[in-house]
Coordinates of C-alpha atoms in Angstrom, one line a residue:
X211 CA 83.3 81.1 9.2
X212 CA 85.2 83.5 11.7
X213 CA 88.3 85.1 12.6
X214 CA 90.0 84.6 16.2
X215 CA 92.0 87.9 17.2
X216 CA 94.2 87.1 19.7
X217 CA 95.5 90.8 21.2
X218 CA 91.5 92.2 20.0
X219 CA 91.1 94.9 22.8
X220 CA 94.8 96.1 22.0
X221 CA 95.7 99.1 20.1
X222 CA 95.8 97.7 16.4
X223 CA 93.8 94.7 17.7
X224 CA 90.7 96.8 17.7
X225 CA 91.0 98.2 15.2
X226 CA 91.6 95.1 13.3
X227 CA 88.3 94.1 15.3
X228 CA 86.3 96.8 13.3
X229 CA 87.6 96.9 10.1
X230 CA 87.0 92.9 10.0
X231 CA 82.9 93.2 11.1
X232 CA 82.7 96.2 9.1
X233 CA 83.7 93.6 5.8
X234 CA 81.1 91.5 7.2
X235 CA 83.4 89.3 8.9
X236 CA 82.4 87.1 12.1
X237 CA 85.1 87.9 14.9
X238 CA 85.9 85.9 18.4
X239 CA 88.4 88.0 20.3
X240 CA 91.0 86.1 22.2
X241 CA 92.9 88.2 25.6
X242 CA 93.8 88.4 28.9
X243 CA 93.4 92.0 29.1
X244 CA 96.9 92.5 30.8
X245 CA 97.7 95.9 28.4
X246 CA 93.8 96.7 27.2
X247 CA 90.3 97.1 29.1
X248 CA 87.3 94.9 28.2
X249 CA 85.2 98.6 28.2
X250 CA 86.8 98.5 24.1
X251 CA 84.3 96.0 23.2
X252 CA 81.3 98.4 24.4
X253 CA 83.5 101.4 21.9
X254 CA 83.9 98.5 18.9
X255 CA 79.9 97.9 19.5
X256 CA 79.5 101.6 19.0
X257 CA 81.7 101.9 16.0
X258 CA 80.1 99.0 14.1
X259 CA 76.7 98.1 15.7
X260 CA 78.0 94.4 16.0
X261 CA 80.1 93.2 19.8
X262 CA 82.5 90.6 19.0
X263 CA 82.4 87.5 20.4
X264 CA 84.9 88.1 23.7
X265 CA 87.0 85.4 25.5
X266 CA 89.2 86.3 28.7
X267 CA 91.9 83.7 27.9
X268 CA 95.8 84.0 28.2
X269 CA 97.7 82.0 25.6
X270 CA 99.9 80.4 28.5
X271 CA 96.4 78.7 29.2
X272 CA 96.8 76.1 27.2
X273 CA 93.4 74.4 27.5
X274 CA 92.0 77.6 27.8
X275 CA 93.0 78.2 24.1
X276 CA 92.0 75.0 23.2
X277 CA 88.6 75.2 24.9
X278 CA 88.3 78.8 22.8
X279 CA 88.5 76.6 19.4
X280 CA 86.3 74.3 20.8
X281 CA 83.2 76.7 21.9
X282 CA 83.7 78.2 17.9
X283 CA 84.1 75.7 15.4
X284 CA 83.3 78.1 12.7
X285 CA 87.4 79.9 13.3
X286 CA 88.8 79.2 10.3
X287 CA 91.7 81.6 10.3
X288 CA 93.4 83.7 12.9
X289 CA 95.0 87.0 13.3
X290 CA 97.7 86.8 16.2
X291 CA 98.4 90.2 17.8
X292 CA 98.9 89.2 21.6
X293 CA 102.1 89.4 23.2
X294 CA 104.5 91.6 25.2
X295 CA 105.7 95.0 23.4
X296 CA 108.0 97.2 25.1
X297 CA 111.0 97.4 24.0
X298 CA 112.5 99.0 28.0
X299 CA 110.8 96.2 29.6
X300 CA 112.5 93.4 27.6
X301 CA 115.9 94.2 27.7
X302 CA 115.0 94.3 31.7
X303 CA 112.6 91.3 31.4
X304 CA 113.7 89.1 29.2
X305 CA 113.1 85.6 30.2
X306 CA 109.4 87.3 30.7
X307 CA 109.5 88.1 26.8
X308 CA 110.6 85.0 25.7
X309 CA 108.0 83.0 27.6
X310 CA 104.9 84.7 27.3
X311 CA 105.4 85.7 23.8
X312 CA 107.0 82.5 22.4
X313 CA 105.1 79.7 24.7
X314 CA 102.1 81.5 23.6
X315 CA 102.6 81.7 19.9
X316 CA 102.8 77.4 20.6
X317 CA 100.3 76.8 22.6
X318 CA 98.0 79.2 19.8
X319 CA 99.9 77.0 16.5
X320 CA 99.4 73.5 18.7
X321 CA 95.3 74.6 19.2
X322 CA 95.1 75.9 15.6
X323 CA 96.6 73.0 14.3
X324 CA 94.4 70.2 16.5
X325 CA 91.2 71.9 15.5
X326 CA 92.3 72.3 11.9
X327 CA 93.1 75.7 11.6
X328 CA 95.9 76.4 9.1
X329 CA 95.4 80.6 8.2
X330 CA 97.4 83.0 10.3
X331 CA 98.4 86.2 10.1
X332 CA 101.2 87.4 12.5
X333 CA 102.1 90.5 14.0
X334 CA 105.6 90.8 13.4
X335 CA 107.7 94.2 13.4
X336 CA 110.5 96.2 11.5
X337 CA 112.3 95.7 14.5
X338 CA 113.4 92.3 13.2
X339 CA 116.0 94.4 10.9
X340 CA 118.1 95.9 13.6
X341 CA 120.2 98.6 12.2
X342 CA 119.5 98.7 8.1
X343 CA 122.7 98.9 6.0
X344 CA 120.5 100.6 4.2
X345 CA 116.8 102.3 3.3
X346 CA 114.7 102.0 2.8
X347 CA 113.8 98.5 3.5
X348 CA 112.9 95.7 1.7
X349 CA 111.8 92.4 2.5
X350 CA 115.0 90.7 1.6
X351 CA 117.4 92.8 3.9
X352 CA 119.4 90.9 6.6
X353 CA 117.6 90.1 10.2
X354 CA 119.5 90.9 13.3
X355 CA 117.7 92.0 16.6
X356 CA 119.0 94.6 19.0
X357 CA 116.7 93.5 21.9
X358 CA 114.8 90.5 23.6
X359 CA 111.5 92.2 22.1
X360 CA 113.0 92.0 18.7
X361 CA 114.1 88.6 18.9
X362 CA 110.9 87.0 20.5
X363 CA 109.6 88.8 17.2
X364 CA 112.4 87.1 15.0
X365 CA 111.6 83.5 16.6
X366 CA 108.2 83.4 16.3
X367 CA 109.0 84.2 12.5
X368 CA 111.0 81.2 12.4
X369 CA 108.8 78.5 14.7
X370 CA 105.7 79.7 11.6
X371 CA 108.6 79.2 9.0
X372 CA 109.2 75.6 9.9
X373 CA 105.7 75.1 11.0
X374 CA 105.0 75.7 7.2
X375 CA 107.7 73.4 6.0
X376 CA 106.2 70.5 8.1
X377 CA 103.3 71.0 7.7
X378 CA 102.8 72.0 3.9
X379 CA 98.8 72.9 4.2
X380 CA 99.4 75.7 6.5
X381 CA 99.0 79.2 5.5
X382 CA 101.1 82.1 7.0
X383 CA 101.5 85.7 6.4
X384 CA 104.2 88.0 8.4
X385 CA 103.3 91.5 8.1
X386 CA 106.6 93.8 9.5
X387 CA 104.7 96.7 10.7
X388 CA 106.6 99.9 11.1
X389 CA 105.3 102.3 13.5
X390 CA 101.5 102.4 13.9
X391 CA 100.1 105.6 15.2
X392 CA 96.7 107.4 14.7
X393 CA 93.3 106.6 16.2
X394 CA 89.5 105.7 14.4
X395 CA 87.9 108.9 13.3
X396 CA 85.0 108.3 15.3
X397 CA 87.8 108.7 18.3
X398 CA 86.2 106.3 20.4
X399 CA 89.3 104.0 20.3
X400 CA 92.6 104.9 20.3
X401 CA 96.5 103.7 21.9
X402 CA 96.3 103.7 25.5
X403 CA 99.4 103.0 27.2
X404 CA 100.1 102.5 30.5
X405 CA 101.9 105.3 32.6
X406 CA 104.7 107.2 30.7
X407 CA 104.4 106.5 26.9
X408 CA 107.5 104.6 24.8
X409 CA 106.2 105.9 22.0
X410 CA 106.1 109.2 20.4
X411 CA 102.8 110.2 19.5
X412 CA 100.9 109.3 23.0
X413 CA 103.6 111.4 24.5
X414 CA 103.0 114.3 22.3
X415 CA 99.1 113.7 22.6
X416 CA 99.7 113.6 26.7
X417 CA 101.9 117.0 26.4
X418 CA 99.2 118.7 24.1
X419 CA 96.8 117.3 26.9
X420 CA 98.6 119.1 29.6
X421 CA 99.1 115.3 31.5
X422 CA 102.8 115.7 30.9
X423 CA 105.5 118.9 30.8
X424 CA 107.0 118.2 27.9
X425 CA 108.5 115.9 24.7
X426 CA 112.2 114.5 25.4
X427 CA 114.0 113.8 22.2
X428 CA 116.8 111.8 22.3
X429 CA 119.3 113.0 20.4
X430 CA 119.6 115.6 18.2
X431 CA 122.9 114.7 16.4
X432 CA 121.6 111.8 14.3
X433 CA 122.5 111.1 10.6
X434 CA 119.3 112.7 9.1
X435 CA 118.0 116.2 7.5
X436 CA 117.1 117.6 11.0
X437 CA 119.4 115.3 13.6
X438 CA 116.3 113.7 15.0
X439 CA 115.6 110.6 14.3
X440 CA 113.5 109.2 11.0
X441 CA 110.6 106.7 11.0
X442 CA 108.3 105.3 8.8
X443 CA 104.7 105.9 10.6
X444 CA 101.7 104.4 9.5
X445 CA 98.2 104.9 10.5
X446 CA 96.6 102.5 12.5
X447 CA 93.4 101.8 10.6
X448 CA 95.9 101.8 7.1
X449 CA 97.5 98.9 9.2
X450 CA 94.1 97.2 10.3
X451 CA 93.2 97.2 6.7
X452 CA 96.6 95.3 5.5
X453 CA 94.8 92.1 7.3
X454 CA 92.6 91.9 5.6
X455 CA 94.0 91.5 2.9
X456 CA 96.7 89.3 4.3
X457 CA 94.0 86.6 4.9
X458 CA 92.2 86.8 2.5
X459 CA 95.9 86.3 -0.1
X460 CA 96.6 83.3 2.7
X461 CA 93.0 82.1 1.9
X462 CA 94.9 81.3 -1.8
X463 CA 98.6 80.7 -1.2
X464 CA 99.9 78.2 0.9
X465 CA 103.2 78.4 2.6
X466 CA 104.7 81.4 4.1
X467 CA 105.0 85.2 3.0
X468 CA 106.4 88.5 4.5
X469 CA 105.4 92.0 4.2
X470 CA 106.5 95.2 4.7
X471 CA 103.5 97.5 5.9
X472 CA 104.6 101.1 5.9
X473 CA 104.1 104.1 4.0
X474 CA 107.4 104.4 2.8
X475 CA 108.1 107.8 3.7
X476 CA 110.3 108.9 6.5
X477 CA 109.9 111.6 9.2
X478 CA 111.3 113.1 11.8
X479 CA 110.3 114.0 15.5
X480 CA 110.6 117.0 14.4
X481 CA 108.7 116.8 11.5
X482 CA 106.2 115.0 13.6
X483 CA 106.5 117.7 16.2
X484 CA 105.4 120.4 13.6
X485 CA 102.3 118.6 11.8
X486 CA 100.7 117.9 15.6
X487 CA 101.3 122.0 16.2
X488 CA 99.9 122.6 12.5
X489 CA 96.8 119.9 12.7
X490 CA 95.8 121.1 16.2
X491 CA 97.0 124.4 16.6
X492 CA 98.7 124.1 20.1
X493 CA 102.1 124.3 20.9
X494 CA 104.3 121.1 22.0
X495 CA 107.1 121.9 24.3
X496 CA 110.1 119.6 24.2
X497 CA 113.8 119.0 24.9
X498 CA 116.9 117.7 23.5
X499 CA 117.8 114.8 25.9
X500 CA 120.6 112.2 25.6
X501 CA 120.4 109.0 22.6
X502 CA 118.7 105.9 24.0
X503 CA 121.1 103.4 23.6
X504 CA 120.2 101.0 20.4
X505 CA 118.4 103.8 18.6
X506 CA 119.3 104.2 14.6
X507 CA 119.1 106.9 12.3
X508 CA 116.3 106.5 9.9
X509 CA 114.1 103.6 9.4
X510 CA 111.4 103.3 6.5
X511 CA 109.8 100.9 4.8
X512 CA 109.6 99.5 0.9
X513 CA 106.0 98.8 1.1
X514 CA 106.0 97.3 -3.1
X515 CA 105.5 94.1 -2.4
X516 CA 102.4 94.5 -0.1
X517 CA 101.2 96.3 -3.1
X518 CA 101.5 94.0 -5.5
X519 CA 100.8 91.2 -3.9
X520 CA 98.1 91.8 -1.1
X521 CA 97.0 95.1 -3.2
X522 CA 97.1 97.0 -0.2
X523 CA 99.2 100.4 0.2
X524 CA 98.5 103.2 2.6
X525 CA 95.9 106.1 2.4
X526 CA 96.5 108.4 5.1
X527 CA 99.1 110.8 5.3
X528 CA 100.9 112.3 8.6
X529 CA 98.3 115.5 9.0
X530 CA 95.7 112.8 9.3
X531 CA 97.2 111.0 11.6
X532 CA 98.4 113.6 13.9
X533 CA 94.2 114.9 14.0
X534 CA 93.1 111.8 14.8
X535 CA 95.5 111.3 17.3
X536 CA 94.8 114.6 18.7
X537 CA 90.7 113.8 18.4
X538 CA 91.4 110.7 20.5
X539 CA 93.5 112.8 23.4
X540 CA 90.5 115.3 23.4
X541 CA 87.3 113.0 24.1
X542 CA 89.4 110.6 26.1
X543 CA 91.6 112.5 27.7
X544 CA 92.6 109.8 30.3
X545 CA 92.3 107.0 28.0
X546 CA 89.9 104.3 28.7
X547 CA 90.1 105.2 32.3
X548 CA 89.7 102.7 34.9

């Protein structure tokens, strides 16, 4: 038996990719390679001593996906990463978002569901919430996107809800991730985004690197104990590991389940600001810039029922992060390069 990873040279993807063969699981990694570089199955080769089976397919290729369950009859569950991610980009992109990342996810169910395949694990997001009432946040809370990201997100949520209804055999598990940061301690893989980062850690890691001048923080006036913003961030080999155990409760429940996967604790910029200075000694630079429009105050996670159901709950703290981050800027200073 093996898992297809759709989205298995991405950021979480590969690391998904090792914690999977290092359980001793077969993997077939499914992407087009529009936001990753195939030189990460050479690094997951190093980490584990296994490559992954590797297709060059993109889901909008609909026999292409079928023609990837054909070649490997032995998938018998899928993890589904793939799809578009910036927030900027959709709001400016949208019908681009809501193609790729929707028609995908069918074209991936319709293959899945003609070959027999009835396990999935999504990659959903806490963006799903919008603006919380209230935190931190449980499964239960009210959904309502602020952006076409969100939404696509949101949707896909929906098509596996009803896909479940319809068809009762199927298995589905939504993990929410908050916000993944953090690299493998071996720092041979690691988030490497293209051109300025949207997110906060590469662009501390990229200031600490000297690639850019400084951190802009937007806003300083929020609703929290320093005015910065608060965020639940989780490391990204914590959040590998919550697969895992997301298939393997699928293997046993049918129907459809969600799941916070957070730490539960909130920080700052600030705060994350001051454990990158304290877990690698150097000094990051930044300024106070205007709010991005849409941002919120504080947003963490009530990661109980991932603990009591998939038995999973986060291990690494926020120094360890921040050092593995800063282990991965070191030895690959311009990411996977070209």
């Amino acid at each position: 038996m093996a898992v297809l990873v759709t989205g298995g040279t991405g950021f979480i993807g590969s690391h998904a990719v090792v914690e999977l063969i290092e359980d001793g699981r077969d993997v077939v990694i499914l992407d087009n390679l529009s936001n990753s570089k195939e030189c990460v199955l050479d690094r997951i080769e190093k980490i584990t001593g296994k490559r992954p089976a590797f297709r060059k397919v993109d889901l909008l290729d609909m026999e292409g996906v079928r023609g990837v369950f054909r070649e490997f009859p032995e998938i018998d569950c899928v993890i589904h990463f793939a799809g578009l991610k910036a927030v900027g980009e959709s709001v400016a992109k949208p019908m681009l978002y809501y193609h790729n990342n929707l028609t995908g996810t069918l074209n991936l169910c319709h293959a899945m569901e003609e070959a027999g395949v009835r396990r999935i694990v999504f990659s959903s997001s806490a963006t799903v919430y919008g603006k919380p009432d209230s935190v931190p946040i449980r499964e239960d809370f009210p959904l309502r996107t602020t952006n076409p990201y969100g939404e696509t997100k949101l949707m896909i949520e929906r098509i596996l809800s009803d896909i479940t209804v319809a068809y009762p055999e199927w298995s589905v598990s939504i993990l929410r991730y908050f916000n993944p940061i953090g690299a493998h301690v071996s720092g041979l893989i690691g988030e490497d985004p293209k051109g300025i980062p949207n997110n906060l850690l590469p662009y501390i890691t990229k200031v600490a690197g000297g690639k850019l001048p400084c951190l802009s923080v937007y806003g300083n006036d929020y609703n929290t104990h320093d005015g910065t913003g608060v965020r639940d961030y989780i490391h990204v080999v914590d959040l590998a590991k919550a697969h895992l155990c997301a298939l393997d409760r699928a293997a046993k429940v049918k129907g459809i389940e969600y799941f916070n996967i957070g730490t539960g604790n909130g920080y700052s910029v600030l705060d994350i600001v001051a454990a990158y200075e304290k877990a690698t000694g150097i000094k990051i630079n930044y300024k106070i810039v205007d709010r991005r429009p849409g941002d919120i105050d504080e947003c963490y996670a009530d990661p109980a029922k991932a603990k009591e159901l998939l038995g999973w709950e986060a291990q690494y703290g926020i120094e360890r992060m921040c050092e593995d981050s800063a282990r991965w800027q070191k030895l690959n200073p311009d990411g996977y390069g070209e």
